[in-house]
Amino acid sequence: MADPAWFALFAELPRESVVEVEGTVRRSEKSNRGVELFPSAVRVITRSEVPLPLGVVDKVGADLDTRLDHRVLDLRKPAVRAIFELRAVVLAGFRRAFTDRGFLEVETPKLLRQGAEGGATLFPVQYFDQRAFLAQSPQLYKQMLMGAGFERVFEIAPAFRAEPSDTVRHITEFTSLDAEMAYIDGPEDLRATLEEVIRETLTRTKAELTEKDHPFAGGIPELTAPFPRIPFETAEEWLGRPGAEQDFGTEDEKVIGVRAEKEYGSPFYFLVDYPTAVKLHTFYAWRNDANPRKTGYFDLGFHGIEIASGGPREHRIDRLTENMTAGGFDPKDFPGYLEAFRFGMAPHGGWGLGIDRIVWMLTGLPNIRETRLFPRDRYRLDP
Ligand code: AMO
Protein backbone atom coordinates (compact mmCIF):
# COMPACT_ATOMS: atom_id res chain seq x y z
CA MET A 1 0.00 0.00 0.00
CA ALA A 2 1.23 3.43 -0.83
CA ASP A 3 1.94 5.96 1.88
CA PRO A 4 -1.17 8.21 2.32
CA ALA A 5 1.24 11.16 2.46
CA TRP A 6 1.77 10.73 -1.30
CA PHE A 7 -1.93 11.22 -1.88
CA ALA A 8 -1.83 14.48 0.02
CA LEU A 9 1.20 15.62 -1.99
CA PHE A 10 -0.28 14.73 -5.36
CA ALA A 11 -3.68 16.21 -4.50
CA GLU A 12 -1.98 19.51 -3.73
CA LEU A 13 0.65 19.49 -6.52
CA PRO A 14 -0.43 21.64 -9.50
CA ARG A 15 -0.99 19.91 -12.83
CA GLU A 16 1.97 19.91 -15.25
CA SER A 17 4.55 19.94 -12.44
CA VAL A 18 7.57 17.74 -13.07
CA VAL A 19 8.22 14.95 -10.54
CA GLU A 20 10.60 12.07 -10.17
CA VAL A 21 8.96 8.96 -8.79
CA GLU A 22 10.56 5.74 -7.65
CA GLY A 23 8.35 2.76 -6.98
CA THR A 24 6.89 -0.48 -8.16
CA VAL A 25 4.77 -0.90 -11.25
CA ARG A 26 1.94 -3.42 -10.81
CA ARG A 27 -0.79 -4.71 -13.05
CA SER A 28 -4.12 -3.17 -12.26
CA GLU A 29 -7.63 -3.82 -13.54
CA LYS A 30 -8.80 -0.46 -12.24
CA SER A 31 -6.38 1.73 -14.18
CA ASN A 32 -6.96 2.77 -17.82
CA ARG A 33 -3.44 1.83 -18.77
CA GLY A 34 -3.61 -1.56 -17.02
CA VAL A 35 -0.78 -0.69 -14.63
CA GLU A 36 -0.41 1.33 -11.47
CA LEU A 37 2.70 2.84 -9.94
CA PHE A 38 3.15 2.47 -6.18
CA PRO A 39 5.68 5.11 -5.12
CA SER A 40 8.35 4.56 -2.54
CA ALA A 41 10.00 7.97 -3.10
CA VAL A 42 8.77 11.15 -4.77
CA ARG A 43 10.80 14.26 -5.56
CA VAL A 44 9.21 17.41 -6.95
CA ILE A 45 11.61 18.76 -9.59
CA THR A 46 9.63 21.83 -10.66
CA ARG A 47 6.22 23.00 -9.48
CA SER A 48 3.97 24.40 -12.16
CA GLU A 49 2.48 27.84 -11.58
CA VAL A 50 -1.27 28.13 -11.18
CA PRO A 51 -3.53 28.70 -12.92
CA LEU A 52 -2.38 27.22 -16.26
CA PRO A 53 -2.98 29.76 -19.04
CA LEU A 54 -4.04 26.89 -21.28
CA GLY A 55 -5.35 23.46 -20.32
CA VAL A 56 -3.19 20.61 -21.54
CA VAL A 57 -5.53 17.69 -20.88
CA ASP A 58 -8.85 19.59 -20.96
CA LYS A 59 -11.44 18.41 -23.42
CA VAL A 60 -12.60 22.00 -24.10
CA GLY A 61 -10.59 23.52 -26.95
CA ALA A 62 -9.13 27.03 -26.86
CA ASP A 63 -9.11 29.36 -29.87
CA LEU A 64 -6.00 29.35 -32.06
CA ASP A 65 -4.70 32.74 -30.87
CA THR A 66 -4.79 31.65 -27.22
CA ARG A 67 -3.12 28.38 -28.15
CA LEU A 68 -0.35 30.18 -30.07
CA ASP A 69 0.13 32.70 -27.25
CA HIS A 70 0.90 29.79 -24.92
CA ARG A 71 2.43 27.55 -27.55
CA VAL A 72 4.73 25.54 -25.28
CA LEU A 73 1.74 24.26 -23.30
CA ASP A 74 -0.22 23.75 -26.51
CA LEU A 75 2.60 21.64 -27.96
CA ARG A 76 2.35 19.28 -24.98
CA LYS A 77 -0.95 17.95 -26.33
CA PRO A 78 -0.39 14.68 -28.19
CA ALA A 79 -2.74 15.77 -31.01
CA VAL A 80 -0.62 18.89 -31.58
CA ARG A 81 2.69 17.07 -31.31
CA ALA A 82 1.36 14.65 -33.94
CA ILE A 83 1.45 17.44 -36.56
CA PHE A 84 5.21 17.79 -36.04
CA GLU A 85 5.73 14.04 -36.15
CA LEU A 86 4.01 14.02 -39.53
CA ARG A 87 6.06 17.02 -40.65
CA ALA A 88 9.34 15.33 -39.69
CA VAL A 89 8.43 12.17 -41.62
CA VAL A 90 7.46 14.22 -44.69
CA LEU A 91 10.76 16.16 -44.56
CA ALA A 92 12.79 12.97 -44.17
CA GLY A 93 10.87 11.48 -47.12
CA PHE A 94 11.60 14.45 -49.37
CA ARG A 95 15.29 14.42 -48.43
CA ARG A 96 15.54 10.77 -49.31
CA ALA A 97 13.58 11.06 -52.57
CA PHE A 98 15.79 13.92 -53.81
CA THR A 99 19.04 12.36 -52.65
CA ASP A 100 18.12 9.06 -54.35
CA ARG A 101 17.72 11.01 -57.61
CA GLY A 102 21.18 12.53 -57.45
CA PHE A 103 20.17 15.95 -56.04
CA LEU A 104 22.73 17.56 -53.73
CA GLU A 105 21.33 19.20 -50.59
CA VAL A 106 22.56 22.80 -50.33
CA GLU A 107 22.18 25.82 -48.05
CA THR A 108 22.18 29.31 -49.53
CA PRO A 109 22.36 32.73 -47.82
CA LYS A 110 19.27 34.16 -46.17
CA LEU A 111 20.70 37.68 -45.86
CA LEU A 112 20.65 39.18 -49.32
CA ARG A 113 21.52 42.39 -51.06
CA GLN A 114 18.70 41.96 -53.59
CA GLY A 115 15.37 40.14 -53.76
CA ALA A 116 13.95 38.56 -56.88
CA GLU A 117 10.31 37.85 -56.06
CA GLY A 118 8.94 41.38 -56.02
CA GLY A 119 9.71 44.33 -53.76
CA ALA A 120 6.33 44.38 -52.01
CA THR A 121 7.08 41.37 -49.81
CA LEU A 122 10.74 42.09 -48.95
CA PHE A 123 11.77 42.46 -45.31
CA PRO A 124 14.57 45.03 -45.06
CA VAL A 125 17.35 44.38 -42.55
CA GLN A 126 19.92 46.82 -41.20
CA TYR A 127 23.17 45.06 -42.08
CA PHE A 128 25.90 47.10 -40.35
CA ASP A 129 26.01 50.24 -42.50
CA GLN A 130 24.21 48.71 -45.46
CA ARG A 131 20.65 47.72 -46.22
CA ALA A 132 19.99 44.04 -46.81
CA PHE A 133 16.89 41.87 -47.13
CA LEU A 134 15.71 38.54 -45.74
CA ALA A 135 15.57 35.92 -48.51
CA GLN A 136 12.11 35.47 -50.05
CA SER A 137 13.41 32.42 -51.93
CA PRO A 138 16.79 30.85 -52.75
CA GLN A 139 15.94 31.51 -56.40
CA LEU A 140 19.06 33.31 -57.62
CA TYR A 141 21.46 31.07 -55.69
CA LYS A 142 19.99 27.82 -56.93
CA GLN A 143 20.47 29.13 -60.47
CA MET A 144 24.03 30.18 -59.67
CA LEU A 145 24.69 26.62 -58.56
CA MET A 146 23.60 25.46 -62.02
CA GLY A 147 26.36 27.78 -63.28
CA ALA A 148 28.71 26.04 -60.85
CA GLY A 149 27.94 22.76 -62.59
CA PHE A 150 26.08 21.19 -59.65
CA GLU A 151 23.30 20.17 -62.10
CA ARG A 152 20.78 18.98 -59.47
CA VAL A 153 20.32 20.70 -56.12
CA PHE A 154 17.64 20.99 -53.46
CA GLU A 155 17.29 23.10 -50.36
CA ILE A 156 14.91 22.98 -47.40
CA ALA A 157 15.14 26.33 -45.63
CA PRO A 158 13.20 29.27 -44.27
CA ALA A 159 11.88 31.90 -46.67
CA PHE A 160 10.54 35.26 -45.55
CA ARG A 161 7.76 37.33 -47.09
CA ALA A 162 6.40 40.59 -45.72
CA GLU A 163 2.92 39.28 -46.42
CA PRO A 164 0.44 41.82 -45.10
CA SER A 165 -2.65 39.70 -45.85
CA ASP A 166 -4.10 37.95 -42.83
CA THR A 167 -5.28 34.68 -44.40
CA VAL A 168 -5.30 31.02 -43.33
CA ARG A 169 -2.66 30.18 -45.98
CA HIS A 170 -0.08 32.97 -45.67
CA ILE A 171 2.64 33.27 -43.06
CA THR A 172 5.65 35.57 -43.09
CA GLU A 173 8.21 32.84 -42.37
CA PHE A 174 7.71 29.55 -44.19
CA THR A 175 9.83 26.55 -45.10
CA SER A 176 10.55 26.36 -48.79
CA LEU A 177 11.60 23.16 -50.50
CA ASP A 178 13.40 24.35 -53.59
CA ALA A 179 14.88 22.30 -56.39
CA GLU A 180 16.81 23.19 -59.53
CA MET A 181 17.82 20.93 -62.44
CA ALA A 182 20.13 21.54 -65.40
CA TYR A 183 19.93 20.22 -68.97
CA ILE A 184 16.15 20.11 -68.99
CA ASP A 185 14.26 19.92 -72.28
CA GLY A 186 11.31 21.88 -70.97
CA PRO A 187 8.82 22.20 -68.11
CA GLU A 188 7.62 18.60 -68.41
CA ASP A 189 11.01 17.35 -67.16
CA LEU A 190 10.46 19.42 -64.02
CA ARG A 191 6.87 18.33 -63.51
CA ALA A 192 7.71 14.65 -63.97
CA THR A 193 10.42 14.85 -61.29
CA LEU A 194 8.25 16.83 -58.88
CA GLU A 195 5.41 14.34 -59.31
CA GLU A 196 7.70 11.37 -58.67
CA VAL A 197 9.23 12.94 -55.59
CA ILE A 198 5.82 13.72 -54.08
CA ARG A 199 4.42 10.29 -54.88
CA GLU A 200 7.40 8.53 -53.33
CA THR A 201 7.46 10.78 -50.25
CA LEU A 202 3.77 10.39 -49.51
CA THR A 203 3.77 6.65 -50.14
CA ARG A 204 6.60 6.23 -47.63
CA THR A 205 5.00 8.63 -45.18
CA LYS A 206 1.71 6.75 -45.30
CA ALA A 207 3.42 3.39 -44.80
CA GLU A 208 5.49 4.63 -41.86
CA LEU A 209 2.61 6.36 -40.10
CA THR A 210 0.20 3.48 -40.70
CA GLU A 211 2.64 1.13 -39.05
CA LYS A 212 2.73 3.41 -36.01
CA ASP A 213 -1.06 3.75 -36.00
CA HIS A 214 -0.51 7.49 -36.23
CA PRO A 215 -3.57 9.81 -36.19
CA PHE A 216 -2.63 11.44 -39.54
CA ALA A 217 -1.96 8.20 -41.44
CA GLY A 218 -5.54 7.96 -42.75
CA GLY A 219 -5.51 11.47 -44.28
CA ILE A 220 -2.51 10.81 -46.52
CA PRO A 221 -3.81 10.10 -50.02
CA GLU A 222 -2.82 6.99 -51.92
CA LEU A 223 -1.53 8.42 -55.16
CA THR A 224 -2.69 5.91 -57.72
CA ALA A 225 -3.68 8.28 -60.55
CA PRO A 226 -1.15 10.43 -62.48
CA PHE A 227 -1.30 14.12 -61.60
CA PRO A 228 -3.36 15.71 -64.39
CA ARG A 229 -1.89 18.59 -66.39
CA ILE A 230 -4.72 21.08 -66.65
CA PRO A 231 -4.21 23.85 -69.20
CA PHE A 232 -4.99 27.34 -67.91
CA GLU A 233 -7.67 27.65 -70.60
CA THR A 234 -9.49 24.52 -69.37
CA ALA A 235 -9.51 25.84 -65.81
CA GLU A 236 -10.94 29.13 -67.12
CA GLU A 237 -13.75 27.19 -68.80
CA TRP A 238 -14.47 25.33 -65.55
CA LEU A 239 -14.77 28.71 -63.87
CA GLY A 240 -17.18 29.91 -66.55
CA ARG A 241 -14.94 32.68 -67.85
CA PRO A 242 -13.22 31.36 -70.98
CA GLY A 243 -10.47 33.57 -72.37
CA ALA A 244 -10.63 36.05 -69.47
CA GLU A 245 -6.84 35.76 -68.85
CA GLN A 246 -7.28 36.62 -65.20
CA ASP A 247 -5.20 34.99 -62.46
CA PHE A 248 -7.00 32.59 -60.13
CA GLY A 249 -8.11 33.75 -56.70
CA THR A 250 -8.59 31.65 -53.56
CA GLU A 251 -12.18 30.71 -54.39
CA ASP A 252 -11.26 29.88 -58.02
CA GLU A 253 -8.50 27.56 -56.79
CA LYS A 254 -10.97 25.69 -54.58
CA VAL A 255 -13.36 25.18 -57.52
CA ILE A 256 -10.47 23.94 -59.70
CA GLY A 257 -9.32 21.54 -56.95
CA VAL A 258 -12.78 19.97 -56.56
CA ARG A 259 -13.26 19.65 -60.33
CA ALA A 260 -9.79 18.17 -60.89
CA GLU A 261 -10.40 15.55 -58.22
CA LYS A 262 -13.79 14.69 -59.72
CA GLU A 263 -12.54 14.43 -63.32
CA TYR A 264 -9.17 12.78 -62.72
CA GLY A 265 -9.39 11.18 -59.27
CA SER A 266 -6.24 12.98 -58.13
CA PRO A 267 -5.98 15.46 -55.24
CA PHE A 268 -2.82 16.84 -56.91
CA TYR A 269 -2.94 18.61 -60.29
CA PHE A 270 -0.66 20.80 -62.36
CA LEU A 271 -1.99 24.02 -63.83
CA VAL A 272 0.02 24.48 -67.02
CA ASP A 273 0.39 26.82 -70.00
CA TYR A 274 -0.14 30.03 -68.14
CA PRO A 275 -0.56 33.00 -70.48
CA THR A 276 2.40 35.35 -70.31
CA ALA A 277 -0.02 38.16 -69.51
CA VAL A 278 -1.12 36.37 -66.33
CA LYS A 279 2.03 34.82 -64.96
CA LEU A 280 5.23 36.16 -66.33
CA HIS A 281 7.46 35.59 -63.36
CA THR A 282 10.13 38.13 -62.78
CA PHE A 283 13.26 38.48 -64.94
CA TYR A 284 14.63 34.99 -64.35
CA ALA A 285 11.77 33.16 -66.13
CA TRP A 286 12.53 31.74 -69.56
CA ARG A 287 10.87 33.59 -72.43
CA ASN A 288 9.06 31.28 -74.82
CA ASP A 289 10.22 32.57 -78.22
CA ALA A 290 8.19 29.95 -80.12
CA ASN A 291 4.97 31.16 -78.49
CA PRO A 292 5.45 34.44 -76.63
CA ARG A 293 1.84 34.32 -75.38
CA LYS A 294 2.55 31.30 -73.16
CA THR A 295 5.07 30.79 -70.37
CA GLY A 296 6.53 27.44 -69.36
CA TYR A 297 5.51 28.20 -65.79
CA PHE A 298 3.20 25.92 -63.84
CA ASP A 299 1.61 25.63 -60.42
CA LEU A 300 0.97 22.46 -58.47
CA GLY A 301 -2.33 22.38 -56.58
CA PHE A 302 -3.26 20.01 -53.77
CA HIS A 303 -6.90 19.99 -52.56
CA GLY A 304 -7.45 23.42 -54.13
CA ILE A 305 -4.36 25.10 -52.60
CA GLU A 306 -1.27 26.11 -54.58
CA ILE A 307 1.59 24.23 -52.96
CA ALA A 308 4.35 24.67 -55.56
CA SER A 309 5.26 26.85 -58.48
CA GLY A 310 8.08 26.64 -60.99
CA GLY A 311 9.27 26.57 -64.55
CA PRO A 312 12.22 26.84 -66.92
CA ARG A 313 14.63 29.76 -66.47
CA GLU A 314 16.30 32.14 -68.85
CA HIS A 315 19.87 30.90 -69.33
CA ARG A 316 20.86 33.33 -72.13
CA ILE A 317 22.58 36.29 -70.50
CA ASP A 318 21.55 38.82 -73.16
CA ARG A 319 17.87 37.93 -72.67
CA LEU A 320 18.29 37.88 -68.91
CA THR A 321 19.72 41.40 -68.77
CA GLU A 322 17.02 42.63 -71.19
CA ASN A 323 14.35 41.17 -68.90
CA MET A 324 15.95 42.82 -65.90
CA THR A 325 15.95 46.22 -67.54
CA ALA A 326 12.39 45.78 -68.83
CA GLY A 327 11.28 44.79 -65.30
CA GLY A 328 12.83 47.88 -63.71
CA PHE A 329 15.87 46.08 -62.27
CA ASP A 330 19.41 47.32 -62.83
CA PRO A 331 21.72 44.48 -64.00
CA LYS A 332 24.56 46.27 -62.14
CA ASP A 333 22.84 45.34 -58.88
CA PHE A 334 23.28 41.61 -59.61
CA PRO A 335 26.98 41.17 -60.44
CA GLY A 336 27.46 37.78 -58.74
CA TYR A 337 24.27 36.33 -60.23
CA LEU A 338 25.07 37.50 -63.75
CA GLU A 339 28.64 36.25 -63.58
CA ALA A 340 27.21 32.74 -63.24
CA PHE A 341 25.76 33.14 -66.76
CA ARG A 342 28.85 34.58 -68.42
CA PHE A 343 31.08 31.52 -68.53
CA GLY A 344 28.75 28.77 -69.75
CA MET A 345 25.27 28.10 -68.37
CA ALA A 346 23.13 25.04 -69.08
CA PRO A 347 19.40 25.30 -69.71
CA HIS A 348 17.78 24.78 -66.35
CA GLY A 349 14.65 25.14 -64.28
CA GLY A 350 13.14 24.31 -60.94
CA TRP A 351 10.40 24.94 -58.45
CA GLY A 352 9.61 26.05 -54.93
CA LEU A 353 7.24 24.02 -52.76
CA GLY A 354 5.79 25.27 -49.49
CA ILE A 355 6.39 22.60 -46.84
CA ASP A 356 3.88 24.25 -44.50
CA ARG A 357 1.25 24.19 -47.24
CA ILE A 358 1.64 20.49 -48.04
CA VAL A 359 1.69 19.52 -44.34
CA TRP A 360 -1.36 21.73 -43.79
CA MET A 361 -3.31 19.95 -46.54
CA LEU A 362 -2.21 16.54 -45.24
CA THR A 363 -3.54 17.32 -41.76
CA GLY A 364 -6.80 18.89 -42.98
CA LEU A 365 -6.47 21.54 -40.22
CA PRO A 366 -8.21 24.89 -40.71
CA ASN A 367 -5.14 27.16 -40.54
CA ILE A 368 -1.56 26.88 -41.91
CA ARG A 369 -0.23 28.41 -38.66
CA GLU A 370 -0.87 25.11 -36.88
CA THR A 371 1.84 23.42 -38.96
CA ARG A 372 4.64 25.64 -37.59
CA LEU A 373 5.96 25.37 -34.05
CA PHE A 374 6.10 29.13 -33.55
CA PRO A 375 4.37 30.74 -36.53
CA ARG A 376 5.04 34.27 -37.68
CA ASP A 377 2.45 36.47 -39.32
CA ARG A 378 1.58 40.13 -39.77
CA TYR A 379 0.74 40.46 -36.07
CA ARG A 380 2.68 37.68 -34.39
CA LEU A 381 6.34 37.89 -33.48
CA ASP A 382 6.06 36.19 -30.10
CA PRO A 383 6.54 33.54 -28.76
P1 AMO B 1 6.41 31.27 -55.20
O1 AMO B 1 6.48 32.70 -54.83
O2 AMO B 1 5.20 30.83 -55.98
O3 AMO B 1 7.67 30.85 -56.10
O4 AMO B 1 6.53 30.38 -53.88
C1 AMO B 1 6.66 28.97 -53.96
C2 AMO B 1 5.77 28.29 -52.94
O5 AMO B 1 6.08 28.75 -51.63
C3 AMO B 1 4.91 28.74 -50.82
N1 AMO B 1 4.65 30.08 -50.28
C4 AMO B 1 4.11 30.34 -49.07
N2 AMO B 1 3.70 29.53 -48.09
C5 AMO B 1 3.19 30.09 -46.97
N3 AMO B 1 3.10 31.44 -46.77
C6 AMO B 1 3.50 32.30 -47.72
N4 AMO B 1 3.43 33.63 -47.50
C7 AMO B 1 4.05 31.76 -48.94
N5 AMO B 1 4.54 32.30 -50.09
C8 AMO B 1 4.90 31.28 -50.88
C9 AMO B 1 3.77 28.26 -51.70
C10 AMO B 1 4.28 28.55 -53.09
O6 AMO B 1 3.70 27.70 -54.05
N6 AMO B 1 11.24 31.29 -56.73
C11 AMO B 1 9.89 30.76 -56.98
C12 AMO B 1 9.92 29.24 -57.10
C13 AMO B 1 10.65 28.75 -58.34
O7 AMO B 1 10.28 29.19 -59.45
O8 AMO B 1 11.54 27.91 -58.19
C14 AMO B 1 8.97 31.15 -55.84
O9 AMO B 1 9.39 31.56 -54.78
O10 AMO B 1 3.61 26.87 -51.49
XYZ file of N, CA, C and O and ligand atoms in Angstrom, residues 117 137 139 142 161 163 169-171 174 178 284 297 306-310 313 350-352 354 357 368, ligand 1:
131
model
N 11.712 38.258 -55.952
C 10.305 37.845 -56.057
C 9.345 39.020 -55.895
O 8.188 38.837 -55.546
N 13.274 33.679 -51.190
C 13.406 32.417 -51.933
C 14.900 32.260 -52.232
O 15.607 33.254 -52.347
N 16.006 31.515 -54.947
C 15.940 31.513 -56.404
C 17.274 31.777 -57.112
O 17.755 30.969 -57.883
N 20.092 29.166 -56.346
C 19.995 27.821 -56.929
C 20.354 27.873 -58.410
O 20.976 26.967 -58.942
N 8.545 36.429 -46.236
C 7.760 37.333 -47.093
C 6.982 38.293 -46.202
O 6.236 37.845 -45.324
N 4.253 39.571 -45.879
C 2.923 39.280 -46.425
C 1.897 39.980 -45.538
O 1.627 39.524 -44.433
N -3.706 30.880 -45.216
C -2.658 30.176 -45.983
C -1.368 30.966 -46.167
O -0.461 30.522 -46.853
N -1.303 32.170 -45.572
C -0.078 32.968 -45.671
C 0.564 33.145 -44.307
O -0.116 33.467 -43.334
N 1.869 32.963 -44.256
C 2.639 33.269 -43.063
C 3.857 34.063 -43.542
O 4.148 34.060 -44.747
N 8.143 30.899 -43.828
C 7.711 29.546 -44.189
C 8.918 28.728 -44.602
O 10.015 29.259 -44.784
N 13.065 23.892 -52.244
C 13.404 24.353 -53.595
C 14.258 23.327 -54.309
O 15.111 22.696 -53.690
N 13.901 36.246 -64.199
C 14.631 34.988 -64.352
C 13.860 33.930 -65.143
O 14.399 32.890 -65.491
N 5.738 28.297 -67.236
C 5.512 28.205 -65.793
C 4.281 27.382 -65.451
O 3.327 27.312 -66.207
N -2.550 26.147 -53.854
C -1.267 26.114 -54.581
C -0.170 25.729 -53.592
O 0.032 26.413 -52.601
N 0.507 24.616 -53.875
C 1.588 24.227 -52.959
C 2.968 24.418 -53.587
O 3.967 24.466 -52.885
N 3.037 24.485 -54.924
C 4.346 24.674 -55.562
C 4.168 25.456 -56.850
O 3.076 25.490 -57.427
N 5.266 26.055 -57.264
C 5.257 26.849 -58.481
C 6.664 26.798 -59.072
O 7.642 26.799 -58.328
N 6.743 26.698 -60.387
C 8.081 26.642 -60.987
C 8.025 26.708 -62.490
O 6.953 26.897 -63.086
N 14.032 28.420 -66.685
C 14.629 29.757 -66.474
C 15.305 30.250 -67.745
O 15.687 29.462 -68.615
N 13.379 24.874 -62.272
C 13.143 24.313 -60.940
C 11.821 24.775 -60.393
O 10.999 25.343 -61.112
N 11.647 24.541 -59.093
C 10.399 24.937 -58.453
C 10.632 25.182 -56.981
O 11.651 24.770 -56.424
N 9.640 25.853 -56.373
C 9.614 26.053 -54.929
C 8.320 25.447 -54.410
O 7.251 25.664 -55.002
N 5.986 24.855 -50.881
C 5.795 25.268 -49.489
C 5.553 24.049 -48.607
O 4.530 23.380 -48.730
N 2.508 24.379 -46.489
C 1.248 24.193 -47.238
C 0.944 22.710 -47.451
O -0.199 22.295 -47.299
N -2.959 27.262 -41.656
C -1.560 26.881 -41.911
C -0.677 27.117 -40.680
O 0.324 26.425 -40.474
P 6.411 31.271 -55.205
O 6.484 32.699 -54.827
O 5.200 30.831 -55.985
O 7.666 30.854 -56.104
O 6.528 30.378 -53.885
C 6.661 28.975 -53.965
C 5.769 28.289 -52.936
O 6.077 28.754 -51.630
C 4.906 28.735 -50.818
N 4.648 30.085 -50.283
C 4.109 30.336 -49.069
N 3.697 29.526 -48.092
C 3.188 30.088 -46.971
N 3.097 31.435 -46.770
C 3.501 32.304 -47.722
N 3.427 33.625 -47.502
C 4.046 31.758 -48.941
N 4.544 32.300 -50.092
C 4.901 31.276 -50.879
C 3.770 28.261 -51.697
C 4.277 28.554 -53.093
O 3.698 27.699 -54.049
N 11.243 31.295 -56.733
C 9.891 30.756 -56.977
C 9.920 29.245 -57.097
C 10.652 28.748 -58.337
O 10.285 29.187 -59.451
O 11.543 27.909 -58.193
C 8.969 31.152 -55.840
O 9.386 31.563 -54.781
O 3.611 26.866 -51.490
